[in-house]
Each structure stands twice: as C-alpha cells, then as structure tokens.
Amino acid sequence: MIEKVLITTWGNPFQWEPISYEFKYDSGYYSLESSSTLPVLVEAIKPEKVILFVLDTLANIQIKGKPDVEPKEFLSYSEVVEDVRKRIKWFLYELSEKCPNLKHMLESGHLKIAVAPGIGLFKNIRVEGDVLDFYNYVIYELSRELPAGSAEIYLDLTHGINFMPTLVYRALNNLLGLSAFINDCKFVVLNSEPYPQGFSKEEKEKIISETKIRIRVVEDRVVQPKPIYSRVRDLRFSAFISSLANGLPLVFTTFYPKLDELRELIDKELRIFFENIEISNGSVKRKVAFSDDFKTLTKLYYLVRCLNSNELFKSLPADEVSVDMLEKIIETVFKKIVRLEIMTKRDVRQILDTVNKASKKEGEIGDRIRNGEKLLYLDVYNFAKDKNLQREKKVDPRNFLAHAGLISDRIYVRLEGGNIKLSYGDPDEIAEISVKSMWGKF
Amino acid sequence: MIEKVLITTWGNPFQWEPISYEFKYDSGYYSLESSSTLPVLVEAIKPEKVILFVLDTLANIQIKGKPDVEPKEFLSYSEVVEDVRKRIKWFLYELSEKCPNLKHMLESGHLKIAVAPGIGLFKNIRVEGDVLDFYNYVIYELSRELPAGSAEIYLDLTHGINFMPTLVYRALNNLLGLSAFINDCKFVVLNSEPYPQGFSKEEKEKIISETKIRIRVVEDRVVQPKPIYSRVRDLRFSAFISSLANGLPLVFTTFYPKLDELRELIDKELRIFFENIEISNGSVKRKVAFSDDFKTLTKLYYLVRCLNSNELFKSLPADEVSVDMLEKIIETVFKKIVRLEIMTKRDVRQILDTVNKASKKEGEIGDRIRNGEKLLYLDVYNFAKDKNLQREKKVDPRNFLAHAGLISDRIYVRLEGGNIKLSYGDPDEIAEISVKSMWGKF
C-alpha cells in the first residue's frame, strides 16, 4: 500500500481570513470556503496522516473571535507546548465544521500537531535559542512520523512563514532520499495563489466573495535515492553511512545499526535539549542546542526504520553472511543505482566463482574448505588461481572502494551446507577504512 | 578565485520598517539599521555579485514615503518589468545611503534585479499564469548569473514570501549540485530572526529602538555532486545526461553539448513565453507556460558553462578521443564520486592494456594496428587474448552500464603516434542505449 501523508507549515492561523480555495486533484475538482488550505486538501487527497508544524512562538497568542482566552503564566516548556496545541486544536475544530474528513482525522488521532522551537520577540511571548533547533526538531519528528514504506508525501507551503517552509522542504528532501533506496516515494509540493491584497475594506468584501484561489502543484517528482553525506562520532555508524554511499555490501551487513541503539542516543539528546529550556517572565530561553550529530542520527534512524520494514534486513547486523544474502541485499538496496548494483554484484560473483573452484580442487586448502574451515580469502584465491599474492600490511582506501570493500586479504570465507559465508577478520580496522575512504584525504 | 554571490528573494519591500540587523560573519561583527537585511549582508560578506528576485506583481505598487508615483497603464509586459525594476531601484538607493558597498554595487552594475513571473490578484495588479513559470524563470536566470567556477553562494530567505524562498532554494540546490562535479561549492542559507510583532504603536517604538535582530545561518554545507535525473526530447542531450549520472566517459565526450545550441533552444522558448503574455486592463495574463524540457535544458546549459571553464573540455564534443583524454576526464568529472572514478578508470585501463598487448603481437591484426588502422575493439581483444567472442546483435543496457559504456563490440580503436584513440561506430545506436539504460525498463 502506498501511504499518503500531508504535511503543512503554519505561521499564525489566527490572522487568516476565509476565502474559497480550489484544488484539482487526480481528475477531481474540489472547492471549499475556509480560512486555510487544509480542509480542501484533506477532502481531495484523503491522506492517511496529516502532520502540522507550528511554532512555540504562538503560545498565549490571541484567538480571533474568542477573546476570552487569557494569557497564562507558564511554569514549564511543556505548558508552552500544551498551550499552543490547545489553541491550534480549537482552530482546527472550527475549520473541520465544513470538512467531515478533517473532523474524523482529528478525532481518530491521525492529525499530528508538532510544536517546533521558534525564535523571536512577540507581544505574546519571547523565544530565544539557536535557529537550527527548528530544523533538528522537524527532522526528528519526521523521522518518526513518515511512513517506513512506499509513500506519497504532500507538502503545502501556503501558510508557512519565515524559514519554516524551506527547512521542512529540506528535511523532507533528505529523508525521502533515504527511503527512496528501497521504497517508491513521490514528493508533491503545493502552494496556493496568494490571498488578494491591498484592497480597502469595502472593495475586499466584494473581491473575496468573487475570488477562488487555486492551490497549485509547484513540484511533483519521483524521489531518487540520496545517501547521507555526513558522519557521526561513532565509527560503526559512520562506516554504515559510507557503505550506503559507496556500495560496500559486507560493511553494510557488518555495521547495520540497531534501531534501539539509535533511538536511545536520540532520546537522550532530546531529553537534554528539553531539560535546558528555561522559562521566566513569559520568556522561553533554550540554553542548549542540538549537537552536530543529532540530525545525522535522526536520518540514520529513519533509514533503518525503512530498511527494517523489509524482512531481508531482520537478521542484521551479522558478523558473517552468505553470498546469497549479500546478492539479495545488493539487489534490494542498490536497485535504483544500476551501475553500482551491477558492479558490486560482479565483485561478489568473482568470490563465489573462486571459492567454488577451490572447493573442487585437490590440495590442502581444498580439503580445509570442504571441511567447513574459515579461511582468509587471499589463501583460497592463491590456491585456486595458482598465484602467490601477499597480504598487504595496510589497506589502501582506494583499493578498498574499487572492490566494494571485498578485498581478498581482509575477508574470510567458509563453506556451510553448500553456501559460501563471508566475514571480516578485523571489523574495527574495516570501520576505520570505510570512514577514511569517504571522508579521509587520500 | 572563489566568487561570492548573495541571492535574496523579496516580497513587498515597501511594507518593511527599519530595525537594527546584526550579523556575525567570518569572525567579524556587523550591525546596521535598515529596512532590509541586504545592507548588513553586503557589508559583511562583500559579495562579487548580488541577485535579487522580486515578482512582477509589484508593478504599480505604492511606494511608502513617495506617494507621487502614479500608477501607469501598461502597454506591454516589458513595461511591467521596467516599472518594478524602477521601484525596486528607488528602494535600493534609499537603502544604500548607509551602505557604501551597496551603493557601489548598484552603480557598477553588480546588483542584478531579476523580475520573475508571479501570480495573484492585488490592488495594484492582477497576474495570471502557471505558478511554475516562477521556478522556470528563476532557474534560467541563475543558469546565466551563477559563477561557472568555484563559488560561495549565500541565500537569504528573510524577505521572501509564499513559494519564493523554497523554489529559489530548490533551483540553487539543483544547479550547485551540477557545478559541484568539478568545482568547490559552498551553500550558505541565511534567515533573520522575525521582526517583533503584535505590539501597539506606542510599545513598538520602544521595542524597535531596543531590539537588534540577528541574521542566522540555517544551513552551511559543501555541495555534493548531484546529476540531472530528467531527460529531454533530444536523444543526444539525454545521452549526455545519462553519461554524467552513470559514468560513461566515451558517451560523455561523444555527446558533449554545444553551449550555443543549448542557448538557442532556451532563448527560443523564452521568446515564445514573453510573446504570449497579454496585457489588458491592468492585468497580466501568461498564455503559454514553459515546456517540461525547459528546466532540464537550463540545468544542462549551466553544467556545460561550468565544464567549459576548464581547458580540458574545450575540444569537445569529439567523435574520437585518446585514452589519455578519457582518463583525464574521468579524473576531473568523477573525482568526488570516488568509487565511480576508480571503476571507470579500471575499465579504460583494460582497453589500454589489451591494445598495447595486441600491438606487440605478431599477426594480421597486430600489423593493422601498427599501421594506424581503425579496428573494432572486439577483434583486437580476440587477437590479443586468443579468444573468439562474437559481436552481439543487440546491446544489453545492463551490460553497457556494467562496462562504463565501453563495450568491446561497439567501440573502435586506433593507434596514432603512440596514443590509443577510441570512438563509437554508430553514435545513434549508443545514444539510444544510453537513454534506455537510464530511463528505459530492462
């Protein structure tokens, strides 16, 4: 099933005024009078989920038409977030009067209000902190909320302000590029025509009643796989990141991250972030920003979430994997990067052929293979091809990349029930080389 | 030299009010009172060029503090554009009073005002058309204005409205990804804290005088190479696009586009676009939108502009190139996609070794090589290796990709003054396979 998710960024909805929005979608035509694009989009797209990004700077904002909501004295940041959520919910219920699908989503919990850290001085609140906290928080929320399988993602830019639309766009661009390795992802960006502006009160009434503003598709594309380019402090995670970017299948299976481990690291940092938000005199002050690792870890988390939805990866990480498994992984992960897929499979196939040849040949190494002993592949290669290549003391990162990380003097082979199993002798060394081959100078 | 370019998107500057903007840059601290972020950014960054995107929907807009500018009756779209440019220039000169660097840029023509096609109904003007015209026009302008060499690109999102910031961000993301194949590109995205909001007139005066709003870096990264993923109607251009994405060096040199040819196609479409803008009763109506090919052609144009700044590509396109040249091209174009570089060079090196071997061997083929005859590489290969492989009737696109497009039964080799020269026998067939291997089903 292809899951549809509608994502939207909202500035201050309490300033918006009603007008007729229209949207052509999937050979249908939809039109609704509303203060927001959301109802007509929900009616047309019928998404399985809506994610709505708003800013904490909306706390204590006055709700138009409901002046009895008094500003509160906040004692904690969670009260700030709760206040914003309450106000937005009130607005959403108003909107949903004309939109049964929206009402249903609200009541069934399929609409997520994500209150993200903003910045600035407003009558209602002052918020100080790193502007990038917004991006980090958004990518974190999306890494949990986006589907792990094939998806159509709709991003509506209409109501965003300031950095919101561009940074949410950027976060989606990065995350969907990861999902696209194994899933089919469509990314559709929407924007309505602007609300008529500059008219006097009298002119306006007439114009608004006569105008329908259209929601337009500003981008509609099938997402291409895009790896992570940044590293983290943990060498094993960075090695895995390198394996995806460079097509190193045995590095991929050896250093495949555990989802729980990633989640713990992310949650720990999130906890520190929230614990260090100070509230005083109606001001919010974030004293600690997210680390440089945070956004890379959340991307990695989403990538592993996507991969884990496929049975194939359930047994990973593994110290040793069969050639069959390696081939299936290459076919699955690199299917859209065709040249990488073909070349990497060729490298695996060469090992298969050589081990098969050795296992049929008379001699000591042949006997040991047939006995299921684990052997350095270089010895098997020399035996099968009557060569005498020597083990290199140091691995050349270029050579490592050239052979998909499957270099003969560092991998071990073993025959088990007709299957050939591969492993690295010294995973720590391999992690280092994988990292060096992507980020090191050579 | 690394050229610095500052790009910014502006909504309606005649609504903006002065405040102190501050910006920390390169260990310096800059602060200026202004109605816009532009002066302090120009003082701090000292860009070689500024590109300012505004919308044609600003035509006839009232200029605050200068109410004597009467609305005009426009007779053509170029008058609309001229009107917007005049108003923006007036505003820029006001801004530049406190900023000698900005004044200098204005007077020396290093600030480009790009009036892009907008959309919507305003008191001052109504503009109808495809919302994507904005994106197409922006990517066209940038393809001409961005540096062809290494660059630092600064994008300020602060003053953009609606779809402007996100679409300019997207255009830069795509274009810089092309430049990054051979250049060092840094992409820095800026956004100021929001202007204080919600205060009464009395409160505001005090707050504005006491507040400095900071311009923040929301993204700062070294751009990674990103190929074009879309095709165009012209098979040769599409083959070239495929060669960059898949690492096919001889396809690259054979189908390297001519800049003039691209420019002619782009200019022709642009002419049709502008000729079909109708002006009546103060309304602008765009009757023809850009074709699907347009944005791909402009990306290709920018890519070739970047490549042409390197001497190496001056002799391209070429029907026949030396192995030396091919290796240099691989080292230049794919230097940042290390695994592709290494594997592609290995494929070229194999041809070199085989031809060298054949040229030293006794026999008819050896004689013909030494005589400088052009031969099907398959024949040379069979001769050198004592094999008897046959020419395939049809080329398998997977096999074509697996060997970097250098398949033995389709390329020709020739010895000239110690150099080995390579060429395709039937370029039309190769163009088709290159396209099929990227976009076809197989």
PDB file of N, CA, C and O in Angstrom, chain B residues 357-389:
ATOM      1  N   LYS B 357      49.006  -4.862 -25.821  1.00  0.00           N
ATOM      2  CA  LYS B 357      49.425  -6.256 -25.999  1.00  0.00           C
ATOM      3  C   LYS B 357      49.305  -6.665 -27.476  1.00  0.00           C
ATOM      4  O   LYS B 357      50.232  -7.246 -28.054  1.00  0.00           O
ATOM      5  N   ALA B 358      48.172  -6.316 -28.069  1.00  0.00           N
ATOM      6  CA  ALA B 358      47.928  -6.669 -29.471  1.00  0.00           C
ATOM      7  C   ALA B 358      48.944  -5.999 -30.390  1.00  0.00           C
ATOM      8  O   ALA B 358      49.400  -6.585 -31.372  1.00  0.00           O
ATOM      9  N   SER B 359      49.308  -4.761 -30.046  1.00  0.00           N
ATOM     10  CA  SER B 359      50.211  -4.008 -30.925  1.00  0.00           C
ATOM     11  C   SER B 359      51.630  -4.567 -30.891  1.00  0.00           C
ATOM     12  O   SER B 359      52.465  -4.206 -31.711  1.00  0.00           O
ATOM     13  N   LYS B 360      51.892  -5.420 -29.902  1.00  0.00           N
ATOM     14  CA  LYS B 360      53.241  -6.008 -29.820  1.00  0.00           C
ATOM     15  C   LYS B 360      53.259  -7.450 -30.305  1.00  0.00           C
ATOM     16  O   LYS B 360      54.287  -8.121 -30.251  1.00  0.00           O
ATOM     17  N   LYS B 361      52.112  -7.929 -30.756  1.00  0.00           N
ATOM     18  CA  LYS B 361      51.983  -9.340 -31.107  1.00  0.00           C
ATOM     19  C   LYS B 361      52.062  -9.511 -32.624  1.00  0.00           C
ATOM     20  O   LYS B 361      51.554  -8.683 -33.377  1.00  0.00           O
ATOM     21  N   GLU B 362      52.714 -10.595 -33.044  1.00  0.00           N
ATOM     22  CA  GLU B 362      52.794 -10.909 -34.466  1.00  0.00           C
ATOM     23  C   GLU B 362      51.432 -11.345 -34.991  1.00  0.00           C
ATOM     24  O   GLU B 362      50.717 -12.092 -34.319  1.00  0.00           O
ATOM     25  N   GLY B 363      51.074 -10.910 -36.197  1.00  0.00           N
ATOM     26  CA  GLY B 363      49.818 -11.355 -36.792  1.00  0.00           C
ATOM     27  C   GLY B 363      49.152 -10.236 -37.567  1.00  0.00           C
ATOM     28  O   GLY B 363      49.577  -9.077 -37.513  1.00  0.00           O
ATOM     29  N   GLU B 364      48.080 -10.575 -38.273  1.00  0.00           N
ATOM     30  CA  GLU B 364      47.431  -9.618 -39.167  1.00  0.00           C
ATOM     31  C   GLU B 364      46.870  -8.421 -38.404  1.00  0.00           C
ATOM     32  O   GLU B 364      47.110  -7.270 -38.755  1.00  0.00           O
ATOM     33  N   ILE B 365      46.118  -8.722 -37.336  1.00  0.00           N
ATOM     34  CA  ILE B 365      45.522  -7.633 -36.550  1.00  0.00           C
ATOM     35  C   ILE B 365      46.615  -6.736 -35.970  1.00  0.00           C
ATOM     36  O   ILE B 365      46.504  -5.508 -35.982  1.00  0.00           O
ATOM     37  N   GLY B 366      47.684  -7.374 -35.490  1.00  0.00           N
ATOM     38  CA  GLY B 366      48.812  -6.611 -34.959  1.00  0.00           C
ATOM     39  C   GLY B 366      49.374  -5.664 -36.007  1.00  0.00           C
ATOM     40  O   GLY B 366      49.629  -4.485 -35.724  1.00  0.00           O
ATOM     41  N   ASP B 367      49.531  -6.156 -37.229  1.00  0.00           N
ATOM     42  CA  ASP B 367      50.044  -5.316 -38.318  1.00  0.00           C
ATOM     43  C   ASP B 367      49.113  -4.139 -38.580  1.00  0.00           C
ATOM     44  O   ASP B 367      49.551  -3.002 -38.740  1.00  0.00           O
ATOM     45  N   ARG B 368      47.826  -4.440 -38.624  1.00  0.00           N
ATOM     46  CA  ARG B 368      46.856  -3.385 -38.951  1.00  0.00           C
ATOM     47  C   ARG B 368      46.824  -2.316 -37.857  1.00  0.00           C
ATOM     48  O   ARG B 368      46.677  -1.131 -38.141  1.00  0.00           O
ATOM     49  N   ILE B 369      46.964  -2.744 -36.601  1.00  0.00           N
ATOM     50  CA  ILE B 369      47.035  -1.755 -35.517  1.00  0.00           C
ATOM     51  C   ILE B 369      48.266  -0.882 -35.692  1.00  0.00           C
ATOM     52  O   ILE B 369      48.197   0.347 -35.636  1.00  0.00           O
ATOM     53  N   ARG B 370      49.392  -1.526 -35.911  1.00  0.00           N
ATOM     54  CA  ARG B 370      50.643  -0.782 -36.060  1.00  0.00           C
ATOM     55  C   ARG B 370      50.586   0.167 -37.252  1.00  0.00           C
ATOM     56  O   ARG B 370      51.242   1.205 -37.267  1.00  0.00           O
ATOM     57  N   ASN B 371      49.761  -0.170 -38.245  1.00  0.00           N
ATOM     58  CA  ASN B 371      49.593   0.713 -39.409  1.00  0.00           C
ATOM     59  C   ASN B 371      48.628   1.863 -39.140  1.00  0.00           C
ATOM     60  O   ASN B 371      48.325   2.642 -40.039  1.00  0.00           O
ATOM     61  N   GLY B 372      48.079   1.914 -37.918  1.00  0.00           N
ATOM     62  CA  GLY B 372      47.174   3.020 -37.578  1.00  0.00           C
ATOM     63  C   GLY B 372      45.767   2.840 -38.111  1.00  0.00           C
ATOM     64  O   GLY B 372      45.012   3.803 -38.230  1.00  0.00           O
ATOM     65  N   GLU B 373      45.402   1.591 -38.414  1.00  0.00           N
ATOM     66  CA  GLU B 373      44.050   1.349 -38.908  1.00  0.00           C
ATOM     67  C   GLU B 373      43.056   1.388 -37.747  1.00  0.00           C
ATOM     68  O   GLU B 373      43.390   1.022 -36.622  1.00  0.00           O
ATOM     69  N   LYS B 374      41.839   1.824 -38.040  1.00  0.00           N
ATOM     70  CA  LYS B 374      40.789   1.829 -37.020  1.00  0.00           C
ATOM     71  C   LYS B 374      40.098   0.467 -37.015  1.00  0.00           C
ATOM     72  O   LYS B 374      39.589   0.023 -38.049  1.00  0.00           O
ATOM     73  N   LEU B 375      40.092  -0.191 -35.854  1.00  0.00           N
ATOM     74  CA  LEU B 375      39.562  -1.558 -35.781  1.00  0.00           C
ATOM     75  C   LEU B 375      38.509  -1.695 -34.690  1.00  0.00           C
ATOM     76  O   LEU B 375      38.568  -1.004 -33.667  1.00  0.00           O
ATOM     77  N   LEU B 376      37.562  -2.615 -34.922  1.00  0.00           N
ATOM     78  CA  LEU B 376      36.596  -2.938 -33.873  1.00  0.00           C
ATOM     79  C   LEU B 376      37.372  -3.532 -32.695  1.00  0.00           C
ATOM     80  O   LEU B 376      38.168  -4.453 -32.865  1.00  0.00           O
ATOM     81  N   TYR B 377      37.125  -3.009 -31.512  1.00  0.00           N
ATOM     82  CA  TYR B 377      37.912  -3.441 -30.351  1.00  0.00           C
ATOM     83  C   TYR B 377      37.745  -4.932 -30.080  1.00  0.00           C
ATOM     84  O   TYR B 377      38.678  -5.602 -29.625  1.00  0.00           O
ATOM     85  N   LEU B 378      36.591  -5.483 -30.389  1.00  0.00           N
ATOM     86  CA  LEU B 378      36.357  -6.914 -30.181  1.00  0.00           C
ATOM     87  C   LEU B 378      37.381  -7.761 -30.938  1.00  0.00           C
ATOM     88  O   LEU B 378      37.897  -8.757 -30.417  1.00  0.00           O
ATOM     89  N   ASP B 379      37.699  -7.337 -32.170  1.00  0.00           N
ATOM     90  CA  ASP B 379      38.673  -8.078 -32.974  1.00  0.00           C
ATOM     91  C   ASP B 379      40.059  -8.003 -32.337  1.00  0.00           C
ATOM     92  O   ASP B 379      40.807  -8.984 -32.321  1.00  0.00           O
ATOM     93  N   VAL B 380      40.391  -6.823 -31.831  1.00  0.00           N
ATOM     94  CA  VAL B 380      41.690  -6.640 -31.184  1.00  0.00           C
ATOM     95  C   VAL B 380      41.759  -7.495 -29.919  1.00  0.00           C
ATOM     96  O   VAL B 380      42.766  -8.154 -29.640  1.00  0.00           O
ATOM     97  N   TYR B 381      40.662  -7.498 -29.182  1.00  0.00           N
ATOM     98  CA  TYR B 381      40.575  -8.268 -27.942  1.00  0.00           C
ATOM     99  C   TYR B 381      40.747  -9.763 -28.225  1.00  0.00           C
ATOM    100  O   TYR B 381      41.552 -10.445 -27.584  1.00  0.00           O
ATOM    101  N   ASN B 382      40.003 -10.267 -29.201  1.00  0.00           N
ATOM    102  CA  ASN B 382      40.101 -11.687 -29.564  1.00  0.00           C
ATOM    103  C   ASN B 382      41.530 -12.054 -29.986  1.00  0.00           C
ATOM    104  O   ASN B 382      42.057 -13.096 -29.605  1.00  0.00           O
ATOM    105  N   PHE B 383      42.134 -11.148 -30.748  1.00  0.00           N
ATOM    106  CA  PHE B 383      43.503 -11.366 -31.234  1.00  0.00           C
ATOM    107  C   PHE B 383      44.493 -11.400 -30.062  1.00  0.00           C
ATOM    108  O   PHE B 383      45.318 -12.304 -29.945  1.00  0.00           O
ATOM    109  N   ALA B 384      44.362 -10.416 -29.155  1.00  0.00           N
ATOM    110  CA  ALA B 384      45.320 -10.308 -28.047  1.00  0.00           C
ATOM    111  C   ALA B 384      45.172 -11.467 -27.069  1.00  0.00           C
ATOM    112  O   ALA B 384      46.155 -11.963 -26.520  1.00  0.00           O
ATOM    113  N   LYS B 385      43.933 -11.899 -26.839  1.00  0.00           N
ATOM    114  CA  LYS B 385      43.677 -12.896 -25.795  1.00  0.00           C
ATOM    115  C   LYS B 385      43.426 -14.296 -26.366  1.00  0.00           C
ATOM    116  O   LYS B 385      43.005 -15.188 -25.621  1.00  0.00           O
ATOM    117  N   ASP B 386      43.613 -14.444 -27.660  1.00  0.00           N
ATOM    118  CA  ASP B 386      43.330 -15.731 -28.309  1.00  0.00           C
ATOM    119  C   ASP B 386      41.923 -16.223 -27.996  1.00  0.00           C
ATOM    120  O   ASP B 386      41.717 -17.371 -27.587  1.00  0.00           O
ATOM    121  N   LYS B 387      40.967 -15.332 -28.137  1.00  0.00           N
ATOM    122  CA  LYS B 387      39.571 -15.713 -27.897  1.00  0.00           C
ATOM    123  C   LYS B 387      38.798 -15.603 -29.199  1.00  0.00           C
ATOM    124  O   LYS B 387      39.330 -15.170 -30.235  1.00  0.00           O
ATOM    125  N   ASN B 388      37.545 -15.974 -29.118  1.00  0.00           N
ATOM    126  CA  ASN B 388      36.723 -15.902 -30.324  1.00  0.00           C
ATOM    127  C   ASN B 388      35.310 -15.422 -29.987  1.00  0.00           C
ATOM    128  O   ASN B 388      34.324 -16.035 -30.349  1.00  0.00           O
ATOM    129  N   LEU B 389      35.240 -14.309 -29.251  1.00  0.00           N
ATOM    130  CA  LEU B 389      33.931 -13.764 -28.882  1.00  0.00           C
ATOM    131  C   LEU B 389      33.253 -13.166 -30.106  1.00  0.00           C
ATOM    132  O   LEU B 389      33.905 -12.634 -31.000  1.00  0.00           O
TER     133      LEU B 389
END
